[in-house]
Amino acid sequence: MSGGIDSSVAAYLLKNEGYDVEGITMLIWKKDSPYPAPMSANSCYSPDKSKDLEKIREVSDKIGIRHHVVDCSALFESTVLENFRSEYMNGRTPNPCIWCNEKIKFGAMLEYAASILPFDMFATGHYARVRQFANGRFGLLRAKDEKKDQSYFLSRLSQRQLSRVMFPLGDYLKTDVRKIDEELGFHEEGQSESQDFYGGDYTDLLAAEDMPGDIILENGEVVGQHNGFWHYTIGQRKGLGVSYSEPLYVIALDPGMNKVIVGTEPSTHSSVIKAENVVYGATEDFDENRIYGVKVRSMSSLLDAHVRRTDEGMGISFLSFAKGVAPGQSAVVYDGDAVVASGIITKEA
């Protein structure tokens, strides 16, 4: 329970259906953290959670459930933040929310909760669905509310994790959830949306001193200067500070030489990519003749593609192309609404 609308309504719905419900909240800010506090309090990684906890206790009392707090801060710092920093400093673009869901929220926190609080199922306020298929495997499905669907962020959950999880909001529209929340008086009308990972400049988390370097075209021509390649992400167009005859985009990062490589819009297109560290969902294999839908970042549309298993993970061939593919992000493969596989993008094939 985060103190927001979604987790509050999810707990209420389960209680109303007759489940024996208890709430749990994880704290992820380490008191002696070397990382700076975000400028915005509307961040899941933030030192002051007193107002959130106060709201959670208030909602828990209204629903009539007990509430527990679990300190996962040390593990969050060593697992999520160190991975975040390592990936960025090696020229990749990680997704900390996906990593946190797999390793912490549905991993370490769940295991710790089980040691102090026996339970059968774990529920959250995410917008997604879970189904057990005829082959016996559990699969993650997109939510009814396509605009709020969070299956991309949950795509790395294992079979064991999926077998123990419930998403009460998967068949609801966000507008309906807001209405329930307001009718129950959990939050004021117009309550803000759920928290971001970090309410500030993500480079603050990298603890890296500025290091001047070159912004270059693919042919090696220097067209500008920068203060560290880690200030840029693949596909970025704005904020380059470069004047050119055509709009330029970041197409690659060279950590070893501290260079930012830019190119025109066609240079951002990828027709074939590779992914490794793959987690399988509804099935453990691909039909190479089938056309799947693939997301290469959380806000991208589903792109038609053929997918095959490889020794390293999976190879994805788009029927057209994907734009701004960034190593470190997740490539999530869908068959209709069902998540088939999720892997970490490595490079173009």
CSV table of C-alpha atoms in Angstrom, one decimal:
chain,number,residue,atom,x,y,z
A,1,MET,CA,0.0,0.0,0.0
A,2,SER,CA,1.5,3.3,-1.1
A,3,GLY,CA,-1.1,5.7,0.2
A,4,GLY,CA,-2.5,6.4,-3.3
A,5,ILE,CA,-5.8,5.7,-4.9
A,6,ASP,CA,-5.0,2.4,-6.6
A,7,SER,CA,-3.6,0.4,-3.7
A,8,SER,CA,-6.3,1.7,-1.4
A,9,VAL,CA,-9.1,0.7,-3.7
A,10,ALA,CA,-7.5,-2.7,-4.4
A,11,ALA,CA,-7.4,-3.4,-0.7
A,12,TYR,CA,-11.0,-2.3,-0.3
A,13,LEU,CA,-12.2,-4.5,-3.2
A,14,LEU,CA,-10.5,-7.6,-1.8
A,15,LYS,CA,-11.9,-7.0,1.7
A,16,ASN,CA,-15.4,-6.4,0.2
A,17,GLU,CA,-15.1,-9.8,-1.6
A,18,GLY,CA,-14.6,-11.6,1.6
A,19,TYR,CA,-10.8,-12.0,1.7
A,20,ASP,CA,-8.9,-11.7,4.9
A,21,VAL,CA,-6.7,-8.7,4.0
A,22,GLU,CA,-3.7,-7.1,5.7
A,23,GLY,CA,-1.8,-4.2,4.2
A,24,ILE,CA,2.0,-3.9,3.8
A,25,THR,CA,4.2,-1.0,2.8
A,26,MET,CA,7.9,-1.1,2.0
A,27,LEU,CA,10.3,1.7,2.8
A,28,ILE,CA,13.2,2.2,0.4
A,29,TRP,CA,15.0,5.3,1.6
A,30,LYS,CA,18.1,4.5,3.6
A,31,LYS,CA,18.7,6.9,6.5
A,32,ASP,CA,22.4,7.2,5.7
A,33,SER,CA,21.9,7.2,1.9
A,34,PRO,CA,24.7,8.8,-0.1
A,35,TYR,CA,22.1,9.8,-2.7
A,36,PRO,CA,20.4,13.2,-2.7
A,37,ALA,CA,16.8,13.6,-1.8
A,38,PRO,CA,14.5,14.4,-4.8
A,39,MET,CA,13.2,17.9,-5.1
A,40,SER,CA,9.7,16.6,-5.4
A,41,ALA,CA,8.1,14.7,-2.5
A,42,ASN,CA,5.9,12.8,-5.1
A,43,SER,CA,8.5,10.1,-5.5
A,44,CYS,CA,8.7,6.5,-4.3
A,45,TYR,CA,12.4,7.1,-3.6
A,46,SER,CA,12.1,9.9,-1.0
A,47,PRO,CA,13.1,10.3,2.7
A,48,ASP,CA,9.9,11.7,4.0
A,49,LYS,CA,7.1,9.2,3.9
A,50,SER,CA,5.3,10.4,7.1
A,51,LYS,CA,2.3,11.8,5.2
A,52,ASP,CA,2.0,8.7,3.1
A,53,LEU,CA,2.1,6.4,6.1
A,54,GLU,CA,-0.4,8.6,7.9
A,55,LYS,CA,-2.8,8.3,4.9
A,56,ILE,CA,-2.2,4.5,4.7
A,57,ARG,CA,-3.1,4.0,8.3
A,58,GLU,CA,-6.2,6.2,7.9
A,59,VAL,CA,-7.4,4.2,4.9
A,60,SER,CA,-6.5,0.9,6.6
A,61,ASP,CA,-8.7,1.9,9.5
A,62,LYS,CA,-11.6,2.8,7.3
A,63,ILE,CA,-11.3,-0.6,5.5
A,64,GLY,CA,-10.8,-2.4,8.7
A,65,ILE,CA,-7.5,-4.1,8.1
A,66,ARG,CA,-4.1,-4.3,9.9
A,67,HIS,CA,-1.1,-2.6,8.3
A,68,HIS,CA,2.6,-3.5,8.4
A,69,VAL,CA,5.8,-1.6,7.4
A,70,VAL,CA,8.8,-3.4,6.0
A,71,ASP,CA,12.2,-1.7,5.6
A,72,CYS,CA,13.7,-2.7,2.3
A,73,SER,CA,16.0,0.3,2.0
A,74,ALA,CA,19.4,-1.4,2.2
A,75,LEU,CA,18.4,-4.0,-0.5
A,76,PHE,CA,16.9,-1.3,-2.7
A,77,GLU,CA,20.1,0.7,-2.6
A,78,SER,CA,22.3,-2.3,-3.3
A,79,THR,CA,20.1,-3.9,-5.9
A,80,VAL,CA,18.1,-1.2,-7.7
A,81,LEU,CA,20.2,2.0,-7.3
A,82,GLU,CA,23.5,0.3,-7.9
A,83,ASN,CA,22.1,-1.4,-11.0
A,84,PHE,CA,20.7,2.0,-12.1
A,85,ARG,CA,24.1,3.7,-11.7
A,86,SER,CA,26.1,0.9,-13.3
A,87,GLU,CA,23.9,0.7,-16.3
A,88,TYR,CA,23.9,4.5,-17.0
A,89,MET,CA,27.7,4.7,-16.5
A,90,ASN,CA,28.1,1.9,-19.0
A,91,GLY,CA,26.1,3.8,-21.7
A,92,ARG,CA,22.8,1.9,-21.2
A,93,THR,CA,19.4,3.1,-20.2
A,94,PRO,CA,17.9,1.0,-17.4
A,95,ASN,CA,14.3,0.9,-16.2
A,96,PRO,CA,14.5,0.9,-12.4
A,97,CYS,CA,10.7,0.2,-11.9
A,98,ILE,CA,11.0,-3.1,-13.8
A,99,TRP,CA,14.0,-4.1,-11.8
A,100,CYS,CA,12.4,-3.1,-8.5
A,101,ASN,CA,9.2,-5.0,-9.2
A,102,GLU,CA,11.2,-8.2,-10.0
A,103,LYS,CA,13.8,-8.0,-7.3
A,104,ILE,CA,12.2,-6.0,-4.4
A,105,LYS,CA,8.4,-5.5,-4.4
A,106,PHE,CA,7.5,-9.0,-5.7
A,107,GLY,CA,10.8,-10.5,-4.6
A,108,ALA,CA,12.6,-9.6,-1.3
A,109,MET,CA,9.7,-7.8,0.3
A,110,LEU,CA,7.4,-10.7,-0.5
A,111,GLU,CA,9.8,-13.2,0.9
A,112,TYR,CA,10.3,-11.2,4.1
A,113,ALA,CA,6.5,-10.6,4.5
A,114,ALA,CA,6.0,-14.4,4.2
A,115,SER,CA,8.4,-14.9,7.1
A,116,ILE,CA,6.4,-12.7,9.5
A,117,LEU,CA,2.9,-12.8,8.1
A,118,PRO,CA,1.6,-16.1,6.6
A,119,PHE,CA,-0.5,-15.4,3.5
A,120,ASP,CA,-1.8,-17.2,0.4
A,121,MET,CA,-1.8,-14.4,-2.2
A,122,PHE,CA,-0.1,-11.0,-2.6
A,123,ALA,CA,-2.1,-8.2,-4.2
A,124,THR,CA,-1.2,-4.7,-5.5
A,125,GLY,CA,-2.9,-1.8,-7.2
A,126,HIS,CA,-1.2,-2.3,-10.5
A,127,TYR,CA,-3.3,-2.3,-13.7
A,128,ALA,CA,-2.7,-5.8,-15.1
A,129,ARG,CA,-4.2,-9.3,-15.0
A,130,VAL,CA,-3.0,-12.8,-14.4
A,131,ARG,CA,-4.2,-16.0,-16.0
A,132,GLN,CA,-3.2,-19.7,-15.8
A,133,PHE,CA,-3.2,-21.1,-19.3
A,134,ALA,CA,-4.0,-24.6,-20.5
A,135,ASN,CA,-0.3,-25.5,-20.5
A,136,GLY,CA,-0.2,-24.9,-16.8
A,137,ARG,CA,1.9,-21.7,-17.0
A,138,PHE,CA,0.9,-18.4,-15.5
A,139,GLY,CA,0.8,-15.5,-17.8
A,140,LEU,CA,0.6,-11.7,-17.3
A,141,LEU,CA,-2.1,-10.0,-19.4
A,142,ARG,CA,-2.6,-6.3,-20.3
A,143,ALA,CA,-5.3,-4.5,-18.2
A,144,LYS,CA,-8.8,-3.6,-19.4
A,145,ASP,CA,-7.8,0.1,-19.2
A,146,GLU,CA,-5.2,0.3,-22.0
A,147,LYS,CA,-4.1,3.8,-21.0
A,148,LYS,CA,-3.2,2.6,-17.5
A,149,ASP,CA,-1.9,-0.8,-18.4
A,150,GLN,CA,1.3,-1.6,-16.4
A,151,SER,CA,2.1,-5.1,-17.8
A,152,TYR,CA,5.3,-3.7,-19.3
A,153,PHE,CA,6.6,-2.8,-15.8
A,154,LEU,CA,5.6,-6.3,-14.4
A,155,SER,CA,6.8,-8.3,-17.4
A,156,ARG,CA,9.8,-9.8,-15.6
A,157,LEU,CA,7.8,-11.5,-12.9
A,158,SER,CA,8.6,-15.2,-12.6
A,159,GLN,CA,6.2,-18.1,-12.7
A,160,ARG,CA,6.4,-18.5,-8.9
A,161,GLN,CA,5.7,-14.8,-8.5
A,162,LEU,CA,2.8,-14.8,-10.9
A,163,SER,CA,1.3,-17.8,-9.2
A,164,ARG,CA,1.0,-15.9,-5.9
A,165,VAL,CA,-0.2,-12.5,-7.1
A,166,MET,CA,-3.6,-10.8,-7.7
A,167,PHE,CA,-4.3,-7.5,-9.4
A,168,PRO,CA,-7.8,-6.5,-8.3
A,169,LEU,CA,-7.8,-3.5,-10.7
A,170,GLY,CA,-7.0,-5.4,-13.8
A,171,ASP,CA,-10.6,-5.4,-15.0
A,172,TYR,CA,-11.4,-1.8,-13.9
A,173,LEU,CA,-11.1,1.5,-15.7
A,174,LYS,CA,-9.1,4.2,-13.8
A,175,THR,CA,-12.2,6.5,-13.9
A,176,ASP,CA,-14.2,3.8,-12.1
A,177,VAL,CA,-11.4,3.3,-9.5
A,178,ARG,CA,-11.4,7.1,-8.8
A,179,LYS,CA,-15.1,7.1,-8.4
A,180,ILE,CA,-15.0,4.3,-5.8
A,181,ASP,CA,-12.2,6.1,-4.0
A,182,GLU,CA,-14.1,9.3,-3.8
A,183,GLU,CA,-17.4,7.6,-2.7
A,184,LEU,CA,-15.5,5.9,0.1
A,185,GLY,CA,-13.8,9.1,1.1
A,186,PHE,CA,-10.3,7.7,1.0
A,187,HIS,CA,-8.9,10.8,-0.9
A,188,GLU,CA,-10.1,14.2,-1.9
A,189,GLU,CA,-11.5,14.6,-5.4
A,190,GLY,CA,-8.8,15.3,-8.0
A,191,GLN,CA,-6.1,13.4,-6.0
A,192,SER,CA,-2.8,13.4,-7.9
A,193,GLU,CA,-1.5,10.4,-9.8
A,194,SER,CA,0.8,7.7,-8.3
A,195,GLN,CA,4.4,8.4,-7.6
A,196,ASP,CA,7.4,8.6,-10.0
A,197,PHE,CA,10.6,6.7,-9.3
A,198,TYR,CA,12.6,9.9,-8.6
A,199,GLY,CA,11.2,13.4,-8.6
A,200,GLY,CA,14.4,15.1,-9.8
A,201,ASP,CA,17.3,14.9,-12.3
A,202,TYR,CA,18.2,11.2,-12.5
A,203,THR,CA,21.9,12.2,-13.0
A,204,ASP,CA,21.9,13.2,-9.3
A,205,LEU,CA,21.8,9.5,-8.5
A,206,LEU,CA,24.9,8.8,-10.5
A,207,ALA,CA,27.4,10.6,-8.3
A,208,ALA,CA,29.5,11.5,-11.3
A,209,GLU,CA,31.6,14.6,-11.8
A,210,ASP,CA,31.1,16.5,-15.1
A,211,MET,CA,33.6,15.4,-17.7
A,212,PRO,CA,33.7,17.5,-21.0
A,213,GLY,CA,33.5,15.5,-24.2
A,214,ASP,CA,32.5,15.6,-27.9
A,215,ILE,CA,29.2,15.3,-29.5
A,216,ILE,CA,29.9,13.8,-32.9
A,217,LEU,CA,28.1,12.6,-36.1
A,218,GLU,CA,28.4,9.0,-37.2
A,219,ASN,CA,31.2,10.1,-39.6
A,220,GLY,CA,33.2,11.4,-36.7
A,221,GLU,CA,32.6,15.1,-37.3
A,222,VAL,CA,32.5,17.0,-34.0
A,223,VAL,CA,29.4,19.1,-33.9
A,224,GLY,CA,29.2,20.1,-30.2
A,225,GLN,CA,30.4,19.6,-26.6
A,226,HIS,CA,28.9,18.0,-23.5
A,227,ASN,CA,29.6,17.5,-19.8
A,228,GLY,CA,29.4,13.7,-19.6
A,229,PHE,CA,27.7,11.1,-21.8
A,230,TRP,CA,25.5,10.0,-18.9
A,231,HIS,CA,23.5,13.2,-19.2
A,232,TYR,CA,22.0,11.8,-22.5
A,233,THR,CA,19.8,8.9,-23.5
A,234,ILE,CA,19.3,7.1,-26.8
A,235,GLY,CA,16.6,8.8,-28.9
A,236,GLN,CA,17.0,12.1,-27.2
A,237,ARG,CA,16.4,15.1,-29.4
A,238,LYS,CA,15.9,18.1,-27.1
A,239,GLY,CA,18.6,19.7,-25.1
A,240,LEU,CA,21.5,18.7,-27.3
A,241,GLY,CA,22.7,22.3,-27.8
A,242,VAL,CA,23.8,21.5,-31.4
A,243,SER,CA,23.0,23.6,-34.5
A,244,TYR,CA,22.6,21.5,-37.6
A,245,SER,CA,20.7,21.6,-40.9
A,246,GLU,CA,18.4,18.8,-39.8
A,247,PRO,CA,17.1,17.8,-36.3
A,248,LEU,CA,19.6,15.5,-34.6
A,249,TYR,CA,19.0,12.6,-32.2
A,250,VAL,CA,21.2,10.7,-29.8
A,251,ILE,CA,21.8,7.3,-31.5
A,252,ALA,CA,24.7,5.9,-29.4
A,253,LEU,CA,26.8,6.6,-26.4
A,254,ASP,CA,30.5,5.7,-26.1
A,255,PRO,CA,31.4,5.5,-22.4
A,256,GLY,CA,35.1,4.6,-23.0
A,257,MET,CA,35.7,7.7,-25.1
A,258,ASN,CA,33.1,9.9,-23.4
A,259,LYS,CA,31.4,10.6,-26.7
A,260,VAL,CA,27.8,11.2,-27.6
A,261,ILE,CA,27.0,10.1,-31.2
A,262,VAL,CA,24.1,11.8,-32.9
A,263,GLY,CA,22.4,11.4,-36.3
A,264,THR,CA,19.3,12.4,-38.2
A,265,GLU,CA,15.9,10.8,-37.7
A,266,PRO,CA,16.5,7.7,-40.0
A,267,SER,CA,19.5,6.8,-37.9
A,268,THR,CA,17.2,6.2,-34.9
A,269,HIS,CA,15.5,3.3,-36.8
A,270,SER,CA,16.2,-0.3,-35.9
A,271,SER,CA,14.9,-3.3,-37.8
A,272,VAL,CA,16.5,-6.1,-35.8
A,273,ILE,CA,17.5,-6.1,-32.1
A,274,LYS,CA,18.7,-8.6,-29.6
A,275,ALA,CA,17.7,-9.1,-25.9
A,276,GLU,CA,19.1,-11.2,-23.2
A,277,ASN,CA,18.3,-12.2,-19.6
A,278,VAL,CA,14.9,-13.3,-20.8
A,279,VAL,CA,12.0,-14.2,-18.5
A,280,TYR,CA,9.2,-16.2,-20.1
A,281,GLY,CA,5.5,-15.8,-19.3
A,282,ALA,CA,2.6,-17.6,-21.0
A,283,THR,CA,4.9,-19.9,-23.0
A,284,GLU,CA,8.6,-20.7,-23.2
A,285,ASP,CA,8.9,-20.6,-26.9
A,286,PHE,CA,8.1,-18.6,-30.0
A,287,ASP,CA,6.3,-19.5,-33.2
A,288,GLU,CA,8.7,-18.0,-35.8
A,289,ASN,CA,5.9,-17.7,-38.3
A,290,ARG,CA,3.7,-15.8,-35.9
A,291,ILE,CA,3.6,-12.0,-35.7
A,292,TYR,CA,3.9,-10.7,-32.1
A,293,GLY,CA,3.5,-7.3,-30.6
A,294,VAL,CA,6.7,-5.9,-29.1
A,295,LYS,CA,7.2,-2.9,-26.8
A,296,VAL,CA,10.8,-1.5,-26.6
A,297,ARG,CA,10.0,1.1,-23.9
A,298,SER,CA,7.1,1.7,-21.6
A,299,MET,CA,5.4,4.5,-23.6
A,300,SER,CA,5.9,3.0,-27.0
A,301,SER,CA,3.2,1.4,-29.1
A,302,LEU,CA,3.1,-2.4,-29.8
A,303,LEU,CA,5.2,-3.0,-32.9
A,304,ASP,CA,4.7,-6.0,-35.2
A,305,ALA,CA,7.6,-8.4,-35.2
A,306,HIS,CA,8.9,-11.9,-35.6
A,307,VAL,CA,10.7,-13.3,-32.5
A,308,ARG,CA,13.0,-16.3,-32.2
A,309,ARG,CA,15.0,-17.8,-29.3
A,310,THR,CA,18.8,-17.5,-29.4
A,311,ASP,CA,21.6,-18.8,-27.3
A,312,GLU,CA,21.8,-15.4,-25.6
A,313,GLY,CA,18.1,-14.8,-25.3
A,314,MET,CA,15.9,-13.7,-28.2
A,315,GLY,CA,16.2,-12.0,-31.5
A,316,ILE,CA,13.4,-9.6,-32.7
A,317,SER,CA,12.8,-8.7,-36.3
A,318,PHE,CA,10.4,-5.8,-36.8
A,319,LEU,CA,8.1,-5.8,-39.8
A,320,SER,CA,8.8,-2.0,-40.2
A,321,PHE,CA,11.2,-0.5,-37.6
A,322,ALA,CA,11.5,0.5,-34.0
A,323,LYS,CA,12.6,4.1,-33.2
A,324,GLY,CA,15.1,5.1,-30.5
A,325,VAL,CA,15.9,1.6,-29.2
A,326,ALA,CA,18.0,1.9,-26.1
A,327,PRO,CA,20.2,-0.9,-24.7
A,328,GLY,CA,19.3,-1.5,-21.1
A,329,GLN,CA,15.6,-1.0,-21.6
A,330,SER,CA,13.2,-4.0,-21.7
A,331,ALA,CA,11.8,-5.5,-24.9
A,332,VAL,CA,8.5,-7.1,-24.0
A,333,VAL,CA,6.8,-9.5,-26.4
A,334,TYR,CA,3.0,-9.9,-26.4
A,335,ASP,CA,0.7,-12.4,-28.1
A,336,GLY,CA,-2.5,-10.5,-28.1
A,337,ASP,CA,-2.9,-9.3,-24.4
A,338,ALA,CA,-0.6,-11.9,-23.0
A,339,VAL,CA,3.1,-11.3,-22.1
A,340,VAL,CA,5.2,-14.0,-23.7
A,341,ALA,CA,8.6,-12.8,-22.8
A,342,SER,CA,10.6,-9.9,-21.5
A,343,GLY,CA,14.3,-9.4,-22.1
A,344,ILE,CA,17.0,-6.7,-21.6
A,345,ILE,CA,17.9,-5.0,-24.9
A,346,THR,CA,21.6,-5.4,-25.7
A,347,LYS,CA,22.1,-4.0,-29.2
A,348,GLU,CA,21.1,-4.1,-32.8
A,349,ALA,CA,21.7,-7.5,-34.3
